[in-house]
Amino acid sequence: MAMVILSDWLAAQLDKHSAEPAYRQLLQLMQQAILTGRLAPGTKLPSSRTLAGDLGVARNTVLHVYDQLSAEGYVISSTGSGTYVADTRPDSAAVNPAANAEGAAGNAPDEAAGEPARETCPRGDMSKRGQRLIDQAGVSAKQWGAFMPGVPDVAEFPARTWSRLQARLWKSANHGLLTYAPGGGYRPLRRALSDYLRVARSVRCTPEQIIITTGIHQSMDLAVRLLADVGDRAWVEEPCYWGARSVLQSSGLTLAPIPVDDEGLNPREADLREPPRIALVTPSHQYPLGMVMSLARRRMLLEYARQHKVWIVEDDYDSEFRYGSRPLASLQGLDDSDRVIYVGSLGKLLFPGLRIGYMVVPERLAATFRTGVAELYREGQLMQQAVLAEFIMDGYLTSHVRRMRTLYGERRQLLIDAVTQHFGDALPVMGDEAGLHFVLGLPEDADDRAITAAAFEAGVIVRPLTAYYSTRQQHQGLLTGYACVPHDEIAPAFATLAQVIETHAFAQPRKRRRVG
Amino acid sequence: MAMVILSDWLAAQLDKHSAEPAYRQLLQLMQQAILTGRLAPGTKLPSSRTLAGDLGVARNTVLHVYDQLSAEGYVISSTGSGTYVADTRPDSAAVNPAANAEGAAGNAPDEAAGEPARETCPRGDMSKRGQRLIDQAGVSAKQWGAFMPGVPDVAEFPARTWSRLQARLWKSANHGLLTYAPGGGYRPLRRALSDYLRVARSVRCTPEQIIITTGIHQSMDLAVRLLADVGDRAWVEEPCYWGARSVLQSSGLTLAPIPVDDEGLNPREADLREPPRIALVTPSHQYPLGMVMSLARRRMLLEYARQHKVWIVEDDYDSEFRYGSRPLASLQGLDDSDRVIYVGSLGKLLFPGLRIGYMVVPERLAATFRTGVAELYREGQLMQQAVLAEFIMDGYLTSHVRRMRTLYGERRQLLIDAVTQHFGDALPVMGDEAGLHFVLGLPEDADDRAITAAAFEAGVIVRPLTAYYSTRQQHQGLLTGYACVPHDEIAPAFATLAQVIETHAFAQPRKRRRVG
C-alpha cells in the first residue's frame, strides 16, 4: 500500500465524531493494517507531520501512535532515516518444523480443506477428564427456592451483626488482614474453631491442626493431592455427593463406589481385598440418604484404615442440625491411629456464599498441609476470617445454629405432614431426623429425573436420587430440601410437587388420602 | 469389670468441681471404658437409679448419658431387660480378608514388631505428587516487608471507600448475594470487567466470556483440568512463577520448560517438534525476569497454536503497572483462532487477600467453563464481587491504579538509585520498567539462595532467582520488590541488603563507589 493510499484509507476509516479518541482509532487502524498485511513489512511510514496534515489531526497524536507502534514492535524507528513496518510474520518453517523435516506438503494444513468438523467443536477442544466432568456435572443452575436441597435460609442470617463486626474490622486498619494468608489461615479463627469442634463434635485437635480452606471442595482437593497419586483408588459411598466424585476424578483418582446400608458404609469382601488410598465418608449423616454410621462400622473402618494405611476423609456433613437426638461424636474423635482427615464447612450454618471451610489433620501432617494450601491456592480472605472469628467468639454462631435448628425442625415436620397428607405412607421419607433435606422415596418404576424436570417446569426444585449413584444399583427418589422454604410456602409448594409426582410416578390414578 | 467396680471407677474419675458438666464427663468416661474394653461387650449396665445413687448425681443425668450411648451405638437398651454394652469390636477377619485368605499369620501385623520406621513418618504418608509439591514449594512464610516481591502496598488501598460500599450492600439485604454463585460469577462484575479489559488491555470479549475465579491459581487449575489430561505436555517459561509449576504438576501435566530471551518465549526446534497441549506465557511482563514478548514472537506463538491446536494460557501479569511506555495490548486481542485463555487477577491492583480473579475464554467454551467452575469449586463470594463491581463502576479502580502507578514508579526509581549508589553498574537491574519488582542480577558465581537466607536473617526479604528455574540453565539474581515499601524505608533497607550482598557475592572486597 503506497503512502498516499494509506493516508486515504486511514482518512476514510477515521470517525471524527466518535467518542473514541483519534489516538485510539488511529492506533487500532494501523495495527490492523500491519497485521493483515495491508501495510507490508519494510514499508516506510509517512512522516508524522505529513500524516497529521493528511488526516487533519494534531501532529502529537500521530507521534504518540508511532511511539506506541514502536513500543509494541509493529514498526521500527531509526533516528534520521524514518519509521518502517517491522517484519513480524510468523515463519511457517519455524512454527512447523515437523512438516518441514519430513518433507511433507510443507505448508500448514488448510483448516477449510478436510479438517473434520468435530475437531473445532467444543467436545474436541476438551480433555477427557474435562468432558467427563461436564457430562456428569451435578451442579444446578438455580440455587434458591422450594425445595432446593442443602441450602440454609440465608434470609435468617444475622446480616446486621455480621456487617457491624465487618465494619469495625475494616476501620481498625489492620493491613496484615489484606495480604496473602500464611498457610493455615487466621490464627484466632483456628483457635475458635478448635474450641468449637472439641466441644460440639468431640474432635481431638489443637489450633495447629486446623487448616482454613474455602470449603469442602478445596479441603478434599488438598487432601487428595497431598496424599494420593494419579491412579490411586478411593472409596466413595454409593450414593454420594456429586462434588466429591468430580473433585476426586479430576485429580486422577480411580473411584470405587462402596454400598451403604442402614448402618452406613458397608464394604463387601471384594472391596476389602483391595485397600484404597483414601476413603471418603459422611458418618454423621450419610449424604444424600441421611443414615448415621453405626459405632461398629466406625470401629471397623478405623481398624481397617490402621492396618492398611488408608486415609479416611470424614466429611462431617450436616452434623449440627439434628432434630431428634443429640449429634453423634465425630469419627475423628474415635481415631487412635491418626488416619482421619476431618473436613467441615460453615456455609450451611451461616450462608453458602461465605466460602470458609476447615480441615483437621493429624499433628504430624499439619506443617505439610499448611504449606500445601498456600502453595496450591495462594489463599487470602483474612479479613473475612477475622469477622468470622469474632462472630464465633462473641457467641453468635452458637445462638444462630440453635435458632436455625428449631426453625428447620419445624419446617421438616411441616413438609413431612404435607407428604403424609398427599401420599399417606405410599412414599417413604428416608434418613435420620437431621440435616437440611430428606430423600422422598419413589416407586422403583418411577423416573426421578423426569419428575425433577417436570417439577422444575412447574417451579419446584428437587434433585433426582439416581443422579447420586455411579453404578446401576440405583434407587428412585427425590432430594427434597426444606430449610430455605418459609413455613407458609411449604404446603402450597408441595401440592405442586405432589401433582407432578402423581402424574409421573403412578401409572394408575391412586386413590388419594386426604387428611383433615 | 463388675458393676460395683464400674461405679467405683467412675466415682474416682468424676470431678464434681470441674467446669465440665457431670453429663459430659460421665458420657466420655463410659465411652472410653467401652472402647478400651474395660467394659466388655455384653456387660449389663447398672440401672440408672443405682448408678445415679452410687455416683451422687441426678438420675436424669445418667438417663441422658444412657440415651446418648444408645444413640451412638455403644449400648443396646431393650425395654424391661436393661442396658447392655454392644459388641462393636472390629472383626479382624472382616477387615483383613487378604491375610485370612492367604492363610498368612492371620493376625494384623503388629506395628511395633518389624514395620520400618519410615512407614509412619510424614514422607511415607504422602503421595509422590504431594511430596514433590512440598519439596519444591515456593511460597513464603512472610508476606510483607522490604523487599517482598509481587506485593502491592495495601496500606494505600482506599479501605474506607471499600468498607462504605460493602456496608451499603449488606444493608440492601439482597439475599441472592449470600447463596452459591451460579457458574461464572456476579453478572454486573463480569460486565464491568469486560468493559475494563476491552479498553485497558485490548481484550476482545463479551461479559459471557468472563469467568470469575478466586485468582490466577484457580484460573490455571480450571483451564488445565478442562483442557488437558494427565500426562499431557505443558510449556512453561524458564524461569517461571513457582505457583504455575505447582498447579500444573499436581494436575498431572508434564512440564516442558522453554527458554526465554529478551523477546520472551523462545522455543527451540526440538521444542516445536513436540506440540504441547497447553502453553502458559506471561507476554506483558515475563515473570520473573520482566521482559515483554515481542510482536514477532506473539504472532509466531499464535500461528503455532492455531496449527497444532495448542491452548495458550496468557497470564497478563503486571500489565497495569508500566512506568515508561503505555501497556502493550494483550496477546488475546491478536488471536483470530480462539486459542487463548486470558487470565488476570485484581489482587495486585487492590489487595492480595481479595482473592478475585477472572479468565476470558473463547465464546464456544464459555458455557463449559461456567459449569466447570461451579462443579469443581462450588464458588460463592457474590457479596464481595458486588462490592468490587461498584468499586469499578464508580471509577475507584481506575483512579487507584493511576495513583499507585505514580507511587510505585517513584519507589522503583528510589530503589534503582540505591542500587547504583552502592554498586554502580556492577549489578544489573533486569527487566522492563514495569511491575512491582525487578531482578537484581548477581555475579554468576554468587549463591542467591545463601544471600536470600542471610538477608532474611538481617530482616530483609528477597527471593532467589534460581528458585524459579527448573533446569540447570540458571542465572543468579534476587527478586526485589519495591511496591510495598514506603519511600523513606527504601534506602535504609537496601543498605542492609547491600551489606549482605557485599559479604556473600564478592570474594574480593570491592572498591565501593559512593555517589553523593
PDB file of C-alpha atoms in Angstrom, chain A residues 185-288:
ATOM      1  CA  GLY A 185      -5.428 -19.262  57.892  1.00  0.00           C
ATOM      2  CA  TYR A 186      -6.155 -16.644  60.507  1.00  0.00           C
ATOM      3  CA  ARG A 187      -4.903 -17.917  63.829  1.00  0.00           C
ATOM      4  CA  PRO A 188      -7.711 -16.651  66.129  1.00  0.00           C
ATOM      5  CA  LEU A 189     -10.237 -18.314  63.825  1.00  0.00           C
ATOM      6  CA  ARG A 190      -8.321 -21.576  64.044  1.00  0.00           C
ATOM      7  CA  ARG A 191      -8.372 -21.307  67.827  1.00  0.00           C
ATOM      8  CA  ALA A 192     -12.117 -20.530  67.875  1.00  0.00           C
ATOM      9  CA  LEU A 193     -12.831 -23.444  65.555  1.00  0.00           C
ATOM     10  CA  SER A 194     -10.749 -25.906  67.521  1.00  0.00           C
ATOM     11  CA  ASP A 195     -12.645 -24.951  70.686  1.00  0.00           C
ATOM     12  CA  TYR A 196     -15.936 -25.296  68.883  1.00  0.00           C
ATOM     13  CA  LEU A 197     -15.080 -28.658  67.321  1.00  0.00           C
ATOM     14  CA  ARG A 198     -13.748 -30.106  70.559  1.00  0.00           C
ATOM     15  CA  VAL A 199     -16.938 -29.313  72.420  1.00  0.00           C
ATOM     16  CA  ALA A 200     -19.565 -29.726  69.706  1.00  0.00           C
ATOM     17  CA  ARG A 201     -18.081 -32.625  67.736  1.00  0.00           C
ATOM     18  CA  SER A 202     -15.645 -34.344  70.135  1.00  0.00           C
ATOM     19  CA  VAL A 203     -12.885 -33.670  67.627  1.00  0.00           C
ATOM     20  CA  ARG A 204      -9.445 -34.013  69.206  1.00  0.00           C
ATOM     21  CA  CYS A 205      -7.379 -31.130  67.984  1.00  0.00           C
ATOM     22  CA  THR A 206      -5.218 -28.118  68.641  1.00  0.00           C
ATOM     23  CA  PRO A 207      -5.383 -24.898  66.596  1.00  0.00           C
ATOM     24  CA  GLU A 208      -2.184 -26.036  64.830  1.00  0.00           C
ATOM     25  CA  GLN A 209      -4.036 -28.963  63.287  1.00  0.00           C
ATOM     26  CA  ILE A 210      -6.679 -26.724  61.737  1.00  0.00           C
ATOM     27  CA  ILE A 211      -6.309 -25.587  58.134  1.00  0.00           C
ATOM     28  CA  ILE A 212      -8.731 -22.961  56.870  1.00  0.00           C
ATOM     29  CA  THR A 213      -9.930 -23.571  53.312  1.00  0.00           C
ATOM     30  CA  THR A 214     -12.634 -22.188  51.033  1.00  0.00           C
ATOM     31  CA  GLY A 215     -14.896 -25.164  51.760  1.00  0.00           C
ATOM     32  CA  ILE A 216     -15.353 -28.905  51.386  1.00  0.00           C
ATOM     33  CA  HIS A 217     -14.271 -28.931  47.753  1.00  0.00           C
ATOM     34  CA  GLN A 218     -10.921 -27.312  48.460  1.00  0.00           C
ATOM     35  CA  SER A 219     -10.390 -29.435  51.571  1.00  0.00           C
ATOM     36  CA  MET A 220     -10.951 -32.621  49.595  1.00  0.00           C
ATOM     37  CA  ASP A 221      -8.812 -31.382  46.747  1.00  0.00           C
ATOM     38  CA  LEU A 222      -5.907 -30.603  49.061  1.00  0.00           C
ATOM     39  CA  ALA A 223      -6.122 -33.947  50.845  1.00  0.00           C
ATOM     40  CA  VAL A 224      -6.270 -35.831  47.565  1.00  0.00           C
ATOM     41  CA  ARG A 225      -3.314 -34.039  46.004  1.00  0.00           C
ATOM     42  CA  LEU A 226      -1.103 -34.294  49.056  1.00  0.00           C
ATOM     43  CA  LEU A 227      -1.985 -37.875  49.946  1.00  0.00           C
ATOM     44  CA  ALA A 228      -2.886 -39.670  46.715  1.00  0.00           C
ATOM     45  CA  ASP A 229      -1.360 -40.092  43.290  1.00  0.00           C
ATOM     46  CA  VAL A 230      -2.916 -40.403  39.880  1.00  0.00           C
ATOM     47  CA  GLY A 231      -4.419 -43.890  39.538  1.00  0.00           C
ATOM     48  CA  ASP A 232      -4.761 -44.439  43.296  1.00  0.00           C
ATOM     49  CA  ARG A 233      -8.007 -45.949  44.474  1.00  0.00           C
ATOM     50  CA  ALA A 234     -10.558 -44.007  46.501  1.00  0.00           C
ATOM     51  CA  TRP A 235     -13.619 -45.381  48.218  1.00  0.00           C
ATOM     52  CA  VAL A 236     -16.681 -43.223  47.910  1.00  0.00           C
ATOM     53  CA  GLU A 237     -20.068 -44.030  49.322  1.00  0.00           C
ATOM     54  CA  GLU A 238     -22.691 -45.216  46.818  1.00  0.00           C
ATOM     55  CA  PRO A 239     -24.667 -42.970  46.500  1.00  0.00           C
ATOM     56  CA  CYS A 240     -22.550 -39.917  47.318  1.00  0.00           C
ATOM     57  CA  TYR A 241     -22.220 -36.179  46.781  1.00  0.00           C
ATOM     58  CA  TRP A 242     -21.572 -35.326  43.136  1.00  0.00           C
ATOM     59  CA  GLY A 243     -18.982 -32.696  44.070  1.00  0.00           C
ATOM     60  CA  ALA A 244     -16.824 -35.288  45.803  1.00  0.00           C
ATOM     61  CA  ARG A 245     -16.833 -37.506  42.736  1.00  0.00           C
ATOM     62  CA  SER A 246     -15.923 -34.581  40.492  1.00  0.00           C
ATOM     63  CA  VAL A 247     -13.050 -33.380  42.657  1.00  0.00           C
ATOM     64  CA  LEU A 248     -11.549 -36.850  43.115  1.00  0.00           C
ATOM     65  CA  GLN A 249     -11.893 -37.896  39.488  1.00  0.00           C
ATOM     66  CA  SER A 250     -10.466 -34.704  38.077  1.00  0.00           C
ATOM     67  CA  SER A 251      -7.399 -35.279  40.260  1.00  0.00           C
ATOM     68  CA  GLY A 252      -6.880 -38.649  38.609  1.00  0.00           C
ATOM     69  CA  LEU A 253      -8.175 -40.994  41.300  1.00  0.00           C
ATOM     70  CA  THR A 254      -9.963 -44.217  40.472  1.00  0.00           C
ATOM     71  CA  LEU A 255     -13.249 -44.319  42.315  1.00  0.00           C
ATOM     72  CA  ALA A 256     -14.556 -47.465  43.970  1.00  0.00           C
ATOM     73  CA  PRO A 257     -18.225 -46.988  44.911  1.00  0.00           C
ATOM     74  CA  ILE A 258     -18.957 -48.814  48.190  1.00  0.00           C
ATOM     75  CA  PRO A 259     -22.574 -49.629  49.045  1.00  0.00           C
ATOM     76  CA  VAL A 260     -24.246 -48.204  52.123  1.00  0.00           C
ATOM     77  CA  ASP A 261     -26.952 -49.803  54.227  1.00  0.00           C
ATOM     78  CA  ASP A 262     -28.799 -48.505  57.278  1.00  0.00           C
ATOM     79  CA  GLU A 263     -25.560 -48.608  59.298  1.00  0.00           C
ATOM     80  CA  GLY A 264     -23.651 -46.591  56.694  1.00  0.00           C
ATOM     81  CA  LEU A 265     -20.648 -47.708  54.628  1.00  0.00           C
ATOM     82  CA  ASN A 266     -20.789 -51.458  54.066  1.00  0.00           C
ATOM     83  CA  PRO A 267     -17.777 -52.691  52.107  1.00  0.00           C
ATOM     84  CA  ARG A 268     -18.040 -56.165  50.590  1.00  0.00           C
ATOM     85  CA  GLU A 269     -15.258 -58.693  50.972  1.00  0.00           C
ATOM     86  CA  ALA A 270     -14.091 -57.957  47.447  1.00  0.00           C
ATOM     87  CA  ASP A 271     -13.850 -54.255  48.373  1.00  0.00           C
ATOM     88  CA  LEU A 272     -11.808 -55.042  51.487  1.00  0.00           C
ATOM     89  CA  ARG A 273      -9.359 -57.103  49.491  1.00  0.00           C
ATOM     90  CA  GLU A 274      -8.236 -54.004  47.589  1.00  0.00           C
ATOM     91  CA  PRO A 275      -7.433 -51.379  50.216  1.00  0.00           C
ATOM     92  CA  PRO A 276      -7.874 -47.878  48.822  1.00  0.00           C
ATOM     93  CA  ARG A 277      -5.511 -45.000  49.424  1.00  0.00           C
ATOM     94  CA  ILE A 278      -8.384 -42.778  50.566  1.00  0.00           C
ATOM     95  CA  ALA A 279     -11.882 -43.473  51.877  1.00  0.00           C
ATOM     96  CA  LEU A 280     -14.333 -40.595  51.800  1.00  0.00           C
ATOM     97  CA  VAL A 281     -17.220 -40.993  54.231  1.00  0.00           C
ATOM     98  CA  THR A 282     -20.089 -38.985  55.751  1.00  0.00           C
ATOM     99  CA  PRO A 283     -20.581 -40.782  59.087  1.00  0.00           C
ATOM    100  CA  SER A 284     -22.768 -38.180  60.832  1.00  0.00           C
ATOM    101  CA  HIS A 285     -25.427 -38.029  58.171  1.00  0.00           C
ATOM    102  CA  GLN A 286     -24.819 -40.009  55.037  1.00  0.00           C
ATOM    103  CA  TYR A 287     -25.131 -37.803  52.000  1.00  0.00           C
ATOM    104  CA  PRO A 288     -27.666 -37.975  50.430  1.00  0.00           C
TER     105      PRO A 288
END
